[in-house]
CSV table of C-alpha atoms in Angstrom, one decimal:
chain,number,residue,atom,x,y,z
A,727,UNK,CA,-26.7,-70.5,-67.2
A,728,UNK,CA,-22.8,-70.2,-67.5
A,729,UNK,CA,-24.1,-66.7,-68.7
A,730,UNK,CA,-26.4,-66.2,-65.2
A,731,UNK,CA,-23.2,-67.0,-63.2
A,732,UNK,CA,-21.2,-64.0,-65.3
A,733,UNK,CA,-22.5,-62.2,-65.0
A,734,UNK,CA,-23.3,-62.3,-61.1
A,735,UNK,CA,-19.6,-62.5,-60.8
A,736,UNK,CA,-19.9,-59.1,-63.1
A,737,UNK,CA,-22.0,-57.6,-61.2
A,738,UNK,CA,-20.4,-58.7,-58.0
A,739,UNK,CA,-16.6,-57.4,-59.7
A,740,UNK,CA,-18.5,-54.1,-59.7
A,741,UNK,CA,-20.0,-53.6,-56.3
A,742,UNK,CA,-16.7,-54.2,-54.8
A,743,UNK,CA,-14.6,-52.0,-57.4
A,744,UNK,CA,-18.1,-49.4,-56.1
A,745,UNK,CA,-17.5,-49.9,-52.5
A,746,UNK,CA,-13.5,-50.3,-52.8
A,747,UNK,CA,-12.9,-46.1,-54.2
A,748,UNK,CA,-16.0,-44.5,-52.0
A,749,UNK,CA,-14.4,-45.9,-48.8
A,750,UNK,CA,-10.9,-44.7,-50.2
A,751,UNK,CA,-12.7,-41.6,-51.0
A,752,UNK,CA,-13.9,-41.1,-47.1
A,753,UNK,CA,-11.4,-41.5,-45.8
A,754,UNK,CA,-9.2,-38.5,-48.3
A,755,UNK,CA,-12.6,-36.4,-47.4
A,756,UNK,CA,-11.6,-37.3,-43.1
A,757,UNK,CA,-7.7,-36.5,-43.7
A,758,UNK,CA,-8.1,-33.4,-45.5
A,759,UNK,CA,-10.5,-31.8,-42.9
A,760,UNK,CA,-8.8,-34.0,-39.8
A,761,UNK,CA,-6.0,-31.6,-41.3
A,762,UNK,CA,-7.7,-28.2,-42.0
A,763,UNK,CA,-9.6,-28.5,-38.4
A,764,UNK,CA,-5.6,-29.2,-37.1
A,765,UNK,CA,-4.9,-26.1,-38.6
A,766,UNK,CA,-7.3,-23.8,-37.4
A,767,UNK,CA,-7.2,-25.1,-34.2
A,768,UNK,CA,-2.7,-23.9,-34.9
A,769,UNK,CA,-3.8,-19.9,-35.7
A,770,UNK,CA,-7.2,-20.2,-33.1
A,771,UNK,CA,-3.8,-21.3,-30.2
A,772,UNK,CA,-1.4,-19.1,-32.1
A,773,UNK,CA,-3.7,-15.8,-31.7
A,774,UNK,CA,-4.8,-16.7,-28.4
A,775,UNK,CA,-2.3,-13.9,-26.6
A,776,UNK,CA,-3.5,-11.8,-29.1
A,777,UNK,CA,-7.3,-12.2,-28.1
A,778,UNK,CA,-6.8,-12.2,-24.3
A,779,UNK,CA,-5.4,-9.0,-24.7
A,780,UNK,CA,-7.4,-7.0,-26.2
A,781,UNK,CA,-9.9,-5.4,-23.9
A,782,UNK,CA,-6.1,-4.1,-22.3
A,783,UNK,CA,-5.2,-2.5,-25.4
A,784,UNK,CA,-5.4,0.9,-24.0
A,785,UNK,CA,-6.3,2.3,-27.6
A,786,UNK,CA,-9.2,0.9,-27.1
A,787,UNK,CA,-12.5,2.9,-27.9
A,788,UNK,CA,-15.0,0.3,-27.3
A,789,UNK,CA,-13.3,-1.4,-24.3
A,790,UNK,CA,-14.8,-1.0,-20.4
A,791,UNK,CA,-14.2,2.2,-18.4
A,792,UNK,CA,-11.3,0.5,-15.5
A,793,UNK,CA,-12.6,0.3,-12.9
A,794,UNK,CA,-10.4,2.5,-10.2
A,795,UNK,CA,-10.8,2.0,-6.1
A,796,UNK,CA,-9.9,4.8,-4.0
A,797,UNK,CA,-7.2,4.7,-1.6
A,798,UNK,CA,-8.1,3.3,2.1
A,799,UNK,CA,-5.0,6.2,3.2
A,800,UNK,CA,-4.1,9.8,1.4
A,801,UNK,CA,-0.7,9.1,3.7
A,802,UNK,CA,0.3,7.1,6.3
A,803,UNK,CA,1.7,8.8,9.0
A,804,UNK,CA,4.3,6.3,11.4
A,805,UNK,CA,5.6,8.4,14.1
A,806,UNK,CA,7.0,7.0,16.7
A,807,UNK,CA,7.4,7.9,20.5
A,808,UNK,CA,8.3,7.7,24.7
A,809,UNK,CA,5.1,7.7,27.9
A,810,UNK,CA,4.9,11.2,29.4
A,811,UNK,CA,6.1,13.3,25.7
A,812,UNK,CA,3.6,15.4,24.8
A,813,UNK,CA,3.9,14.9,20.1
A,814,UNK,CA,3.2,17.1,17.5
A,815,UNK,CA,2.5,15.2,14.2
A,816,UNK,CA,2.4,17.4,11.0
A,817,UNK,CA,0.7,17.1,7.6
A,818,UNK,CA,0.1,18.8,4.3
A,819,UNK,CA,-3.7,18.7,2.8
A,820,UNK,CA,-2.5,19.9,-0.1
A,821,UNK,CA,-5.5,21.1,-3.5
A,822,UNK,CA,-4.7,19.2,-6.6
A,823,UNK,CA,-7.6,20.6,-8.1
A,824,UNK,CA,-8.5,23.0,-10.5
A,825,UNK,CA,-11.1,25.3,-8.2
A,826,UNK,CA,-11.0,26.4,-5.2
A,827,UNK,CA,-11.4,23.6,-3.0
A,828,UNK,CA,-13.2,24.1,1.4
A,829,UNK,CA,-12.4,21.4,3.4
A,830,UNK,CA,-13.2,19.9,7.6
A,831,UNK,CA,-10.9,18.2,8.6
A,832,UNK,CA,-11.8,16.0,12.3
A,833,UNK,CA,-9.8,13.0,14.0
A,834,UNK,CA,-11.0,9.7,15.2
A,835,UNK,CA,-11.3,7.8,18.8
A,836,UNK,CA,-7.3,6.5,18.4
A,837,UNK,CA,-7.7,2.9,20.2
A,838,UNK,CA,-5.2,0.5,21.3
A,839,UNK,CA,-3.8,-2.3,18.9
A,840,UNK,CA,-7.2,-4.5,21.2
A,841,UNK,CA,-9.5,-1.7,20.8
A,842,UNK,CA,-9.0,0.0,23.5
A,843,UNK,CA,-9.5,4.0,23.3
A,844,UNK,CA,-6.6,5.5,24.2
A,845,UNK,CA,-5.8,7.2,27.2
A,846,UNK,CA,-5.9,10.7,26.4
A,847,UNK,CA,-7.2,11.9,22.1
A,848,UNK,CA,-5.2,13.0,19.9
A,849,UNK,CA,-6.6,17.2,19.2
A,850,UNK,CA,-5.6,19.0,15.7
A,851,UNK,CA,-4.8,22.7,15.8
A,852,UNK,CA,-7.5,24.0,13.4
A,853,UNK,CA,-10.7,21.6,11.4
A,854,UNK,CA,-11.1,23.2,8.3
A,855,UNK,CA,-9.0,24.8,5.4
A,856,UNK,CA,-10.7,26.9,2.2
A,857,UNK,CA,-6.8,26.2,-0.5
A,858,UNK,CA,-7.0,27.4,-4.0
A,859,UNK,CA,-5.6,25.3,-7.2
A,860,UNK,CA,-2.0,23.6,-6.1
A,861,UNK,CA,-2.1,25.1,-2.6
A,862,UNK,CA,-1.3,23.1,0.1
A,863,UNK,CA,-1.4,23.5,4.2
A,864,UNK,CA,0.0,22.7,7.2
A,865,UNK,CA,-2.0,21.0,10.5
A,866,UNK,CA,-0.9,19.1,13.8
A,867,UNK,CA,-2.3,17.0,15.7
A,868,UNK,CA,-0.8,17.0,19.0
A,869,UNK,CA,-1.1,14.2,22.1
A,870,UNK,CA,-0.4,13.7,25.4
A,871,UNK,CA,1.7,10.4,26.2
A,872,UNK,CA,1.7,10.8,29.8
A,873,UNK,CA,-1.1,7.5,30.5
A,874,UNK,CA,-0.5,5.8,28.0
A,875,UNK,CA,1.4,2.5,28.4
A,876,UNK,CA,4.7,1.2,27.1
A,877,UNK,CA,5.1,-1.5,23.8
A,878,UNK,CA,1.4,-0.5,22.5
A,879,UNK,CA,0.3,0.6,18.9
A,880,UNK,CA,-2.5,2.4,18.6
A,881,UNK,CA,-4.2,3.9,15.3
A,882,UNK,CA,-7.0,6.5,14.5
A,883,UNK,CA,-7.6,7.9,11.2
A,884,UNK,CA,-7.5,11.2,10.4
A,885,UNK,CA,-11.2,13.1,7.9
A,886,UNK,CA,-10.8,14.6,5.5
A,887,UNK,CA,-14.2,16.1,4.4
A,888,UNK,CA,-15.1,18.3,1.0
A,889,UNK,CA,-19.4,17.6,1.2
A,890,UNK,CA,-20.7,14.0,0.8
A,891,UNK,CA,-18.0,11.3,1.2
A,892,UNK,CA,-15.0,10.9,4.6
A,893,UNK,CA,-10.8,10.4,2.8
A,894,UNK,CA,-8.7,9.8,5.4
A,895,UNK,CA,-4.9,9.9,6.9
A,896,UNK,CA,-4.4,6.7,8.7
A,897,UNK,CA,-2.2,7.5,11.7
A,898,UNK,CA,-0.2,5.1,13.8
A,899,UNK,CA,1.3,5.7,16.7
A,900,UNK,CA,4.3,2.9,18.8
A,901,UNK,CA,4.7,3.7,22.2
A,902,UNK,CA,9.0,2.6,22.6
A,903,UNK,CA,10.5,0.9,26.0
A,904,UNK,CA,12.8,3.2,26.9
A,905,UNK,CA,16.4,2.5,25.4
A,906,UNK,CA,19.9,5.0,24.4
A,907,UNK,CA,19.0,7.2,27.6
A,908,UNK,CA,21.6,9.6,28.0
A,909,UNK,CA,22.7,10.0,31.2
A,910,UNK,CA,24.6,12.4,33.2
A,911,UNK,CA,26.8,12.7,36.1
A,912,UNK,CA,27.1,15.7,37.7
A,913,UNK,CA,30.7,16.3,40.0
A,914,UNK,CA,31.6,16.9,43.3
A,915,UNK,CA,31.0,20.4,44.1
A,916,UNK,CA,34.2,20.0,46.7
A,917,UNK,CA,36.1,19.2,43.6
A,918,UNK,CA,34.1,21.8,41.6
A,919,UNK,CA,34.5,25.3,43.5
A,920,UNK,CA,39.0,23.8,44.9
A,921,UNK,CA,39.7,23.9,40.4
A,922,UNK,CA,37.9,25.7,39.1
A,923,UNK,CA,37.3,29.3,40.9
A,924,UNK,CA,38.8,31.3,38.6
A,925,UNK,CA,40.9,31.5,35.7
A,926,UNK,CA,43.9,32.9,37.4
A,927,UNK,CA,44.9,29.7,38.4
A,928,UNK,CA,45.1,26.0,38.0
A,929,UNK,CA,44.7,24.7,41.5
A,930,UNK,CA,43.3,25.5,44.4
A,931,UNK,CA,43.9,24.1,48.0
A,932,UNK,CA,41.6,23.9,50.1
A,933,UNK,CA,40.8,26.5,53.3
A,934,UNK,CA,42.9,24.7,56.4
A,935,UNK,CA,40.0,24.5,58.6
A,936,UNK,CA,39.6,27.4,61.8
A,937,UNK,CA,40.0,26.1,65.2
A,938,UNK,CA,37.0,27.6,67.1
């Protein structure tokens, strides 16, 4: 009986030692695994900005091409004027290509800031140009502002077209109220005739009135 009891206690002790060893092994393994994961995470965090900048590298030979949209306005012209004026607005067209180019030129309807058509429309001095590489040509836009409303803004696009695509020069016209207008003050004619009739004298007396 005593021998059986000793055997049982020995087995129990052995099982306890095995459990303790297994537990220590698992805890040690988990700690090492967590440290390894933490180290890998730190490396990823440190490299994350580089990963974000991967597609921004201009030297990248396998990156997708950059998307470049054409501008809404090749040029923007703003002109201030007064009601009643006839204005002439110049602009240039330049051929920046390596071959000769022929462009047609037109102008859209001029409208005010509420969408109403302007009382008179702009006119171009020419409707087409042919340019050699590097050559530029002056175009003039004229507008008669006799019936325009003071305080309004008017907008239109001057259209340049080679074949199928319109490219625009944006024109903004501000009709301003009159301000700082030069003022002339005529002299009395009597003063002019008595004081400035000749260079020989600095002063003339008034002629006596003859009685009939």
